XYZ file of C-alpha atoms in Angstrom:
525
model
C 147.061 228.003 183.283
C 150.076 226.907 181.065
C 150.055 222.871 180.440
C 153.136 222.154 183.275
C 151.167 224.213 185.912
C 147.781 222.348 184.861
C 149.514 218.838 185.382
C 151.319 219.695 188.970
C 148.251 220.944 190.094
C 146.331 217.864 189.265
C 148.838 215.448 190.822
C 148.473 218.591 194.207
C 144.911 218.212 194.098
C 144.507 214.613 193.907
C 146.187 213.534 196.983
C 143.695 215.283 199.577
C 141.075 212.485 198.576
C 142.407 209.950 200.676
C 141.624 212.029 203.732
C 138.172 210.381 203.499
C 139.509 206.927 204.332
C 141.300 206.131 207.657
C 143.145 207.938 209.223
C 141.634 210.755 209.388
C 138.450 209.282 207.694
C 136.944 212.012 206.615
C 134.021 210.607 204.873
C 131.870 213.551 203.934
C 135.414 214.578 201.821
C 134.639 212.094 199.121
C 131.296 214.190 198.107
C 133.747 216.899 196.644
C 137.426 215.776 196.453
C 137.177 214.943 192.950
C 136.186 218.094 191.927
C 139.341 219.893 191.719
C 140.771 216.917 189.436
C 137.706 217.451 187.346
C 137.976 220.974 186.781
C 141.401 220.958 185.825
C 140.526 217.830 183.087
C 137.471 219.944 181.914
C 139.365 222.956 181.137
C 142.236 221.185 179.288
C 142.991 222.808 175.883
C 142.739 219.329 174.503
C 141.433 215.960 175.188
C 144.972 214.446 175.545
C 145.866 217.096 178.311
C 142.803 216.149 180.066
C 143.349 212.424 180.195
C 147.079 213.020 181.349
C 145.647 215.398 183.949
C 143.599 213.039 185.608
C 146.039 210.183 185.274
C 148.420 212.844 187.722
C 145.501 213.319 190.190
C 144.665 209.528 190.102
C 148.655 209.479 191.237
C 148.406 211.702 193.730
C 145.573 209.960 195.250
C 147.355 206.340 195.205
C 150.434 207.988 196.574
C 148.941 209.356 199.613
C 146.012 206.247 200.072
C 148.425 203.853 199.511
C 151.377 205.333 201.922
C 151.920 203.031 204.160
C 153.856 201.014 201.962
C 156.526 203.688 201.199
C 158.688 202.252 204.016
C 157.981 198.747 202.655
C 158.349 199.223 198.924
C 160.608 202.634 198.978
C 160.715 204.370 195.171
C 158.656 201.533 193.708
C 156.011 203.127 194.991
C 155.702 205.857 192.327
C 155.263 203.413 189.441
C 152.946 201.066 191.652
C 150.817 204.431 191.936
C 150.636 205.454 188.697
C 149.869 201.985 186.792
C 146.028 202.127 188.695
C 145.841 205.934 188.037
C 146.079 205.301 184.400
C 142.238 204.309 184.861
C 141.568 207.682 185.943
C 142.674 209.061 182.233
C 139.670 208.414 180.562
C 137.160 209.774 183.299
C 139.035 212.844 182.408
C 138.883 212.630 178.808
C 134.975 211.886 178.963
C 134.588 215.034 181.566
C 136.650 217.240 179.150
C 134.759 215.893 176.068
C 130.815 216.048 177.466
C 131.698 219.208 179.887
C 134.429 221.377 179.259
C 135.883 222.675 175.439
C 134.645 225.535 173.767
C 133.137 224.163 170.879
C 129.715 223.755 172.288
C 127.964 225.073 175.612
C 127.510 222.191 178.338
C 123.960 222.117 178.075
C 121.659 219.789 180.420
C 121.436 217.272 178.231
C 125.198 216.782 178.064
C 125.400 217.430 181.703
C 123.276 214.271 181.984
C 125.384 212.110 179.738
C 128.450 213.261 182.134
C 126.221 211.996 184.978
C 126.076 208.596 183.207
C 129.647 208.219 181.301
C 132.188 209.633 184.224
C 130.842 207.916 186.748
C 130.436 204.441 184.510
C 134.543 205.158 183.381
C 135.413 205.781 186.911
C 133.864 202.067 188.387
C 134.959 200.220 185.511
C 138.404 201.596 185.848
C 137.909 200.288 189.696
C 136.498 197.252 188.759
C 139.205 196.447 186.238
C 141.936 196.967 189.101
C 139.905 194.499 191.112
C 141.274 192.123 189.617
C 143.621 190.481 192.283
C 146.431 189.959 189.103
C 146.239 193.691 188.437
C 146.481 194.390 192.302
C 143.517 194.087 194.416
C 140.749 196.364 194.872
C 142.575 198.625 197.699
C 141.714 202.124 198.204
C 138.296 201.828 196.305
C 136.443 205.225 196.177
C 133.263 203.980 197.733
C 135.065 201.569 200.855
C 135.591 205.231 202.041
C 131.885 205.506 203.114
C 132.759 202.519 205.875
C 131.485 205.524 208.782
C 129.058 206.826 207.033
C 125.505 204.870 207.122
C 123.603 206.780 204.723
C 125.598 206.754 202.263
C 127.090 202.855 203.114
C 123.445 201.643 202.943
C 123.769 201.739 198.965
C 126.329 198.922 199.056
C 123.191 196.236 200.225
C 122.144 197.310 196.202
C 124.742 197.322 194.306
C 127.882 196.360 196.556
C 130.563 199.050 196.630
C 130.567 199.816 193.021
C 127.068 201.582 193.493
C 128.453 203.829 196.206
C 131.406 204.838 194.088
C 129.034 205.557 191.390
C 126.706 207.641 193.605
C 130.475 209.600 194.589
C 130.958 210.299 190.890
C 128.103 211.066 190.171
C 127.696 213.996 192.981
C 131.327 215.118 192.252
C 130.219 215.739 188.355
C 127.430 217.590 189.242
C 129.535 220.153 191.744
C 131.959 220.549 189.334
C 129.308 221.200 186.666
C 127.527 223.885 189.346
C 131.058 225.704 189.870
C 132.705 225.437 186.992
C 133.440 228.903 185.406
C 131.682 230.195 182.140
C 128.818 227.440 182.430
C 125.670 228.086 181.293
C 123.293 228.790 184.348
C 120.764 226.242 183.086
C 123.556 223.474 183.044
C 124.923 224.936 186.535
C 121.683 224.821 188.391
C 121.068 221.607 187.403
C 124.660 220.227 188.460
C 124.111 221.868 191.796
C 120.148 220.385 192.404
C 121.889 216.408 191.349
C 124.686 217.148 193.714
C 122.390 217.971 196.623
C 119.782 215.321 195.393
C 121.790 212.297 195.228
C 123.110 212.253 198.746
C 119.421 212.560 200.318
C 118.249 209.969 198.022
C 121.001 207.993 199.908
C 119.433 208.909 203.172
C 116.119 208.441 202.349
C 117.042 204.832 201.303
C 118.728 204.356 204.639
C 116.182 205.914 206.948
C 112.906 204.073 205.033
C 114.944 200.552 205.098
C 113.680 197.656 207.716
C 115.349 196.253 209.742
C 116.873 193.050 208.776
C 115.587 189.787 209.988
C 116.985 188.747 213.383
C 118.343 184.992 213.247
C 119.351 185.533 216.863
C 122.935 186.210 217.931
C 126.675 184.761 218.372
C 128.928 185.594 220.604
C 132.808 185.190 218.865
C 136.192 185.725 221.294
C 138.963 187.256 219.942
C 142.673 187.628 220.807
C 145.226 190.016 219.855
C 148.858 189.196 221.408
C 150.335 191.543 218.980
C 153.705 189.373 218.597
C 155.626 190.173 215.192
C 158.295 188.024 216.145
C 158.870 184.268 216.100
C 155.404 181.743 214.915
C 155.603 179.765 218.181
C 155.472 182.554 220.358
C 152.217 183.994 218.427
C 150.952 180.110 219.454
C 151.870 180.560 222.519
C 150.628 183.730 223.166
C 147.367 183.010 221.440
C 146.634 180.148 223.407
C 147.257 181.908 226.669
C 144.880 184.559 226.128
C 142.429 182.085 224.807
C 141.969 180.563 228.109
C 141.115 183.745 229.493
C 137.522 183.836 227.518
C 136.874 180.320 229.255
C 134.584 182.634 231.703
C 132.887 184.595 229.057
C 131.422 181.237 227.363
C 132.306 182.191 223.993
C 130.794 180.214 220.690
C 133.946 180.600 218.517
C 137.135 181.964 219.823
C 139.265 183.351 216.174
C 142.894 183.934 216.210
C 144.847 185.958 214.024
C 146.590 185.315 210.481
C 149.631 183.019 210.758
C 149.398 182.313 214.248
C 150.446 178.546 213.623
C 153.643 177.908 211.604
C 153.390 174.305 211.225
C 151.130 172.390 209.773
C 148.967 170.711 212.289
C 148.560 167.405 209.749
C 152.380 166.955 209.839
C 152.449 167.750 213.546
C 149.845 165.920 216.087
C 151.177 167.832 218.900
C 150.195 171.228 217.299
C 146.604 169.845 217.153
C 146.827 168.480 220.120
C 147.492 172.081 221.905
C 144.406 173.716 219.609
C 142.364 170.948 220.698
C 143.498 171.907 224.775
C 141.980 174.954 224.056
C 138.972 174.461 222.344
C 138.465 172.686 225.587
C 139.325 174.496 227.855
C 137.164 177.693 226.193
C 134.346 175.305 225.522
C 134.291 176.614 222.044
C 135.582 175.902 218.793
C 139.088 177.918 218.064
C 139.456 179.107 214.178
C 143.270 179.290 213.988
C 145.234 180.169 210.899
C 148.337 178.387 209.701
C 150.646 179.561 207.403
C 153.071 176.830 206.664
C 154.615 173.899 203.953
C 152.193 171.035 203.580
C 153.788 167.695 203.454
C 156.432 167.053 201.668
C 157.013 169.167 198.547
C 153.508 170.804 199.115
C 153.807 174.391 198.975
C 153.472 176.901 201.478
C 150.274 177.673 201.793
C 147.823 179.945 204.439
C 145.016 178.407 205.919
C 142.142 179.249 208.258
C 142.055 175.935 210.526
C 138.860 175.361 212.934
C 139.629 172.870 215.200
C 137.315 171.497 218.306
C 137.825 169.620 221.330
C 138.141 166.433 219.636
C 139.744 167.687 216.188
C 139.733 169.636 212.913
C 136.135 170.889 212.104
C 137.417 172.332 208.606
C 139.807 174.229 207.090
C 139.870 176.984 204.134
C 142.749 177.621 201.708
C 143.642 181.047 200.681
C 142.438 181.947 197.364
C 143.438 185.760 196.602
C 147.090 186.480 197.537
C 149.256 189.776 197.863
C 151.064 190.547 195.235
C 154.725 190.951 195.533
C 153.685 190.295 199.418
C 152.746 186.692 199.326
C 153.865 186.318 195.941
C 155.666 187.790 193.011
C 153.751 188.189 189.434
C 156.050 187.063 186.708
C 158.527 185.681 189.088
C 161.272 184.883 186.128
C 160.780 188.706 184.333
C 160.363 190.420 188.346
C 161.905 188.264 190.796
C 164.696 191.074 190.629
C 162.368 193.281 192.940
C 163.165 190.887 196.271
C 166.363 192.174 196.309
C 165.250 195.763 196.830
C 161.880 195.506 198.865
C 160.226 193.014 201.441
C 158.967 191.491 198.347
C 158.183 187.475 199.246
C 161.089 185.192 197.885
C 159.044 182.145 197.903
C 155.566 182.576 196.496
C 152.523 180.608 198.412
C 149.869 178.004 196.736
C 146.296 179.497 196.281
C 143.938 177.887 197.440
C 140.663 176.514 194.692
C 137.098 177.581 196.432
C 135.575 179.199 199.302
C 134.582 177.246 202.405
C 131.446 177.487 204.950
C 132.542 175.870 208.362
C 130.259 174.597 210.838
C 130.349 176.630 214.349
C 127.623 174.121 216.251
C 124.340 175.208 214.454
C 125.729 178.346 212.960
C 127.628 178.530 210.511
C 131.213 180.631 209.102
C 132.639 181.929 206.669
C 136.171 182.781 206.348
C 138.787 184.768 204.294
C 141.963 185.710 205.272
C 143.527 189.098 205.178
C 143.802 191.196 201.732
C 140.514 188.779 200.722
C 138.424 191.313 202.363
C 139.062 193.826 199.826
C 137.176 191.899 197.415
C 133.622 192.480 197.512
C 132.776 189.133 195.586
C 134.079 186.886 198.261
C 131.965 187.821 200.791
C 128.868 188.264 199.270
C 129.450 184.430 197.718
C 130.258 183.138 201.096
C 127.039 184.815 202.511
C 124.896 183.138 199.421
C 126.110 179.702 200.199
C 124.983 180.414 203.654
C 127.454 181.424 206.065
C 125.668 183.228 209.271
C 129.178 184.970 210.076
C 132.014 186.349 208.021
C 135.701 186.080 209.865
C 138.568 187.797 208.424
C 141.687 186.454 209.759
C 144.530 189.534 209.260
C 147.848 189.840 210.927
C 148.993 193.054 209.867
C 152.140 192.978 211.543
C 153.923 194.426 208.370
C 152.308 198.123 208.970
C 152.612 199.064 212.483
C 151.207 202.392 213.331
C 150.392 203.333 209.879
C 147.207 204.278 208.073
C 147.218 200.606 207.043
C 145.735 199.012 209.807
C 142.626 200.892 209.774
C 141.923 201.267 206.405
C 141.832 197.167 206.629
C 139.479 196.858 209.262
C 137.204 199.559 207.621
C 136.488 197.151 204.784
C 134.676 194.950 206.897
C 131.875 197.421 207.292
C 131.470 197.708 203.578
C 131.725 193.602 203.153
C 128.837 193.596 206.265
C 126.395 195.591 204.143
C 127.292 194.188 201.230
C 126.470 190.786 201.932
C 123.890 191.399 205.080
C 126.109 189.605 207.473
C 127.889 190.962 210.638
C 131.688 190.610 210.046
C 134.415 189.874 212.447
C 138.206 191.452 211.661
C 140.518 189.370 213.873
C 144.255 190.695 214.410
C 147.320 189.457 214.948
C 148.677 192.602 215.557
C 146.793 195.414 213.726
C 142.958 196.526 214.184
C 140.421 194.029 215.035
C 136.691 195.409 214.371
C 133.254 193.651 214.238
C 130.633 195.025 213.022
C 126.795 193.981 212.351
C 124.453 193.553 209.066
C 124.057 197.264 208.275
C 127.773 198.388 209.278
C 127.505 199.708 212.832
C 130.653 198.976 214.909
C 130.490 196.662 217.792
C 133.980 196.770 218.123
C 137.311 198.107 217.603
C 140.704 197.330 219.071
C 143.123 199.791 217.374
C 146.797 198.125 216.606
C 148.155 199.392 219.891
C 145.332 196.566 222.380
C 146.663 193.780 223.238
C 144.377 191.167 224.961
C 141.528 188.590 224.539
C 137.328 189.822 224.772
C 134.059 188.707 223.009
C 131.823 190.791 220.870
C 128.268 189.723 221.113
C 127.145 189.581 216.827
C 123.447 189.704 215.749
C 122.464 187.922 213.412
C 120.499 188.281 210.078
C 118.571 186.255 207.423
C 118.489 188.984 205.210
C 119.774 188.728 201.722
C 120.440 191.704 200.022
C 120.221 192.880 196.340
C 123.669 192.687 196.273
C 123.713 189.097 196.971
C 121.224 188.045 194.797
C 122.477 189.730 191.445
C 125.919 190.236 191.912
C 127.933 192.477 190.520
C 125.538 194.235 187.843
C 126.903 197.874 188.491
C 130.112 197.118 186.910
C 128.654 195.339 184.016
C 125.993 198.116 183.511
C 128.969 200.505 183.367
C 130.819 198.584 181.443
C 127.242 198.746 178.640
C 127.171 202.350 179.450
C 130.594 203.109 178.206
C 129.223 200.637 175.205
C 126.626 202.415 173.917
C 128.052 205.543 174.397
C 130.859 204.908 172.173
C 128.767 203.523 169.405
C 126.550 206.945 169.785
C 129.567 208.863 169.751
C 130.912 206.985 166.353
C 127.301 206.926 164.486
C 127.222 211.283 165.320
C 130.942 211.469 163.975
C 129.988 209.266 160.676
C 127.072 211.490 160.234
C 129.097 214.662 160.862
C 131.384 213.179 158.305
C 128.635 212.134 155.446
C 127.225 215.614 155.960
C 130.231 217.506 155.403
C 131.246 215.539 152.315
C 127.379 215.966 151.169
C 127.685 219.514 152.193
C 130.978 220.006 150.362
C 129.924 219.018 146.640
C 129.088 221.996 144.423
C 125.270 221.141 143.260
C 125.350 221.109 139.125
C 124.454 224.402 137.683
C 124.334 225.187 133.814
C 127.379 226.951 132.332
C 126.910 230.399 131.978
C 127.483 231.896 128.299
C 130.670 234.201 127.378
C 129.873 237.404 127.330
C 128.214 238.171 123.672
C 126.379 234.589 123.190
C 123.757 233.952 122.773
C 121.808 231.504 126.105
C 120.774 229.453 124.219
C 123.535 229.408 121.633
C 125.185 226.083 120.519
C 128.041 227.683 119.944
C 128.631 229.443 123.445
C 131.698 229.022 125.193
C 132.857 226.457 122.491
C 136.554 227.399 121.668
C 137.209 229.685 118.787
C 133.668 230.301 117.727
């Protein structure tokens, strides 16, 4: 395959990946839809063709994962695709390097290094991107696992980091087993890891207890699905509200922005959340998005309020970027003129919040904070019996968006062993319990009010109580690799100059002296 045909092929075969995450959700696609990327890194004539191969997969992928935002962000979208594929370049280089060449047969042995080093590349590239300044954690290989409890169960061990690894990890091992002109040693073990790592995964699931009950909560939510102006989502929120007063809810959550003023500056505002706390007999978690006080900044808040006033209130700490605000503002404020970019960024908010709900107790975050696996799992270690994600979604109608967002609540519920409530303004709300099953799902289309009845749990998981390891073990990995990889290159090095010096022999006589002759090869004797 010439070097053009290699690259177009990489950025054709990278794209189909994100059929494993809503919509379609094909989750069982994620087992293999690396492979083709890999292949076409591992047989690379050079290491520099392989990274830049994978980099055009890794932008194929983000285009098509990440398409809802075409209509939003228009040709920005190719460079906002291939900055996180550039992550992808050195899982190619290391597959090329430990699996593909023709220096040396892939033997087992560096078959099992592959196992270790791709995989290890691939999370720490993920992890890197986590970083809400480079992005956000969006379209993370193993969130794609949200319908698929087998595999999902490795996220209570490691968060989602572990179940990308365990993806990696099987997708090295296929491409090892069908990879052309591989030795069959090397191939037979690729194929036995690839069918061994999966039902490791079940066995995990199936031989895990269940969690510890802590009883159950029942939570309304209401969708009015309003895009238009703030006070009519109020409005609209509070009439459907008054609709659960039958089903005796304990917490009734709203959607993202559903108040535009702040209630401190307003009494009247409070006043009407109050009315329906009231009127529900429950608590109301509201979410304002407004300017606090005078000269305060604009900032979004998750509000709960009770029948005789505010119970507490969380600031939003991880913002959009470009969406809630611009990185860089003075060097790319430029981009608002072209896109739906925001033109006045918000205030972030300093540290997570538990609120009281009666005996029980919730946690919330606030739309793009549920891609962040580290918010959750804090929120369920400083003891929060219920996480809430207040969304609106109202930028992404009918798009793959709204589903992919409410499928990261399953991951974030086994992550941190806590059920997990997605309420929507006007995208997909979702619930679902401690080990990911779905108790609900109102796709962006419902509009309405209804409860979910959440079980509860006491569990805490591994994830919980160590944190994010996997990316720090990968990050070692990659580490000690390197320095393995120097010391054999050194050595390589020391031999060949060792190698290359001429060992001293005695000069050999002219021809008619004498061996031993002083005289021998001594000029005119």
């Amino acid at each position: 395959m010439s070097r053009w045909g290699g690259r177009l092929a990489a950025l054709l075969v990278g794209a189909p990946l994100a059929l494993a995450f809503p919509r379609p959700g094909w989750w069982w696609l994620a087992l293999a839809g690396l492979v083709p990327v890999l292949l076409l890194a591992m047989t690379a004539p050079d290491g520099r063709e392989a990274a830049l191969r994978a980099w055009l997969g890794g932008t194929g992928f983000f285009l098509a994962v990440n398409a809802f935002l075409w209509p939003k962000v228009g040709v920005f979208m190719v460079p906002l695709a291939m900055l996180p594929a550039l992550l992808w370049a050195p899982v190619g280089w290391l597959a090329r390097s430990l699996l593909g060449g023709r220096a040396r047969a892939p033997t087992p042995g560096r078959l099992a290094a592959a196992l270790v080093l791709v995989p290890s590349a691939f999370v720490a590239g993920e992890a890197l991107r986590s970083w809400d300044q480079l992005g956000g954690p969006w379209g993370l290989l193993g969130a794609s696992q949200w319908n698929a409890p087998a595999l999902l169960s490795v996220a209570a061990l490691g968060g989602v980091w572990a179940v990308s690894l365990l993806l990696v990890a099987v997708n090295v091992a296929a491409a090892a087993a069908v990879r052309p002109r591989m030795p069959a040693a090397t191939r037979v073990v690729g194929a036995v890891v690839a069918v061994t790592l999966p039902l490791a995964a079940v066995a995990f699931w199936s031989l895990r207890p269940a969690p510890t009950s802590a009883g159950t909560m029942k939570v309304g939510f209401v969708q009015p699905g309003v895009v238009g102006p703030v006070e009519e989502r109020f409005q609209a929120s509070q009439r459907l509200s008054r609709t659960l007063a039958g089903a005796r809810p304990d917490l009734v959550v709203w959607g993202e922005s559903s108040v535009g003023r702040d209630p401190a500056a307003h009494p009247a505002d409070l006043a009407r959340l109050e009315a329906v706390a009231r009127a529900v007999g429950a608590p109301v978690l509201a979410n304002v998005d407004a300017q606090r006080g005078a000269g305060g900044g604009i900032y979004k808040s998750s509000l709960l309020v009770g029948p005789s006033g505010v119970l507490g209130s969380y600031d939003k700490m991880r913002l959009v970027p470009f969406g809630e605000y611009v990185p860089l503002r003075p060097l790319l404020g430029w981009v608002t003129r072209f896109t739906d970019a925001a033109t006045l960024d918000r205030h972030r908010g300093s540290h997570l919040a538990v609120l009281p709900v009666g005996d029980l107790t919730v946690g919330p975050v606030i739309c793009f904070e549920s891609a962040f696996p580290d918010l959750t799992r804090n929120l369920a270690a400083m003891g929060a019996d219920l996480v809430v994600v207040q969304t609106a979604d109202t930028t992404f109608q009918g798009s793959w968006g709204l589903d992919q967002h409410a499928s990261l609540s399953a991951v974030r519920a086994v992550e941190s062993g806590r059920p997990v409530l997605q309420a929507a303004l006007s995208g997909t709300t979702a619930a679902f319990d401690a080990r990911g099953h779905r108790l609900a799902w109102a796709p962006g289309s419902w509009r309405g009010a209804a409860t979910v009845e959440l079980p509860l749990s006491a569990e805490r998981t591994p994830y919980v109580r160590t944190g994010d390891v996997v990316p720090a073990a990968c990050g070692l990995a990659l580490a000690v690799g390197a320095l393995v990889a120097a010391r054999r290159r050194l050595s390589r090095g020391s031999g060949r100059r060792t190698g290359g010096t001429p060992r001293s022999r005695p000069a050999r006589p002219r021809s008619g002296a004498a061996p031993g002759s002083r005289t021998a090869g001594r000029p005119g004797s």
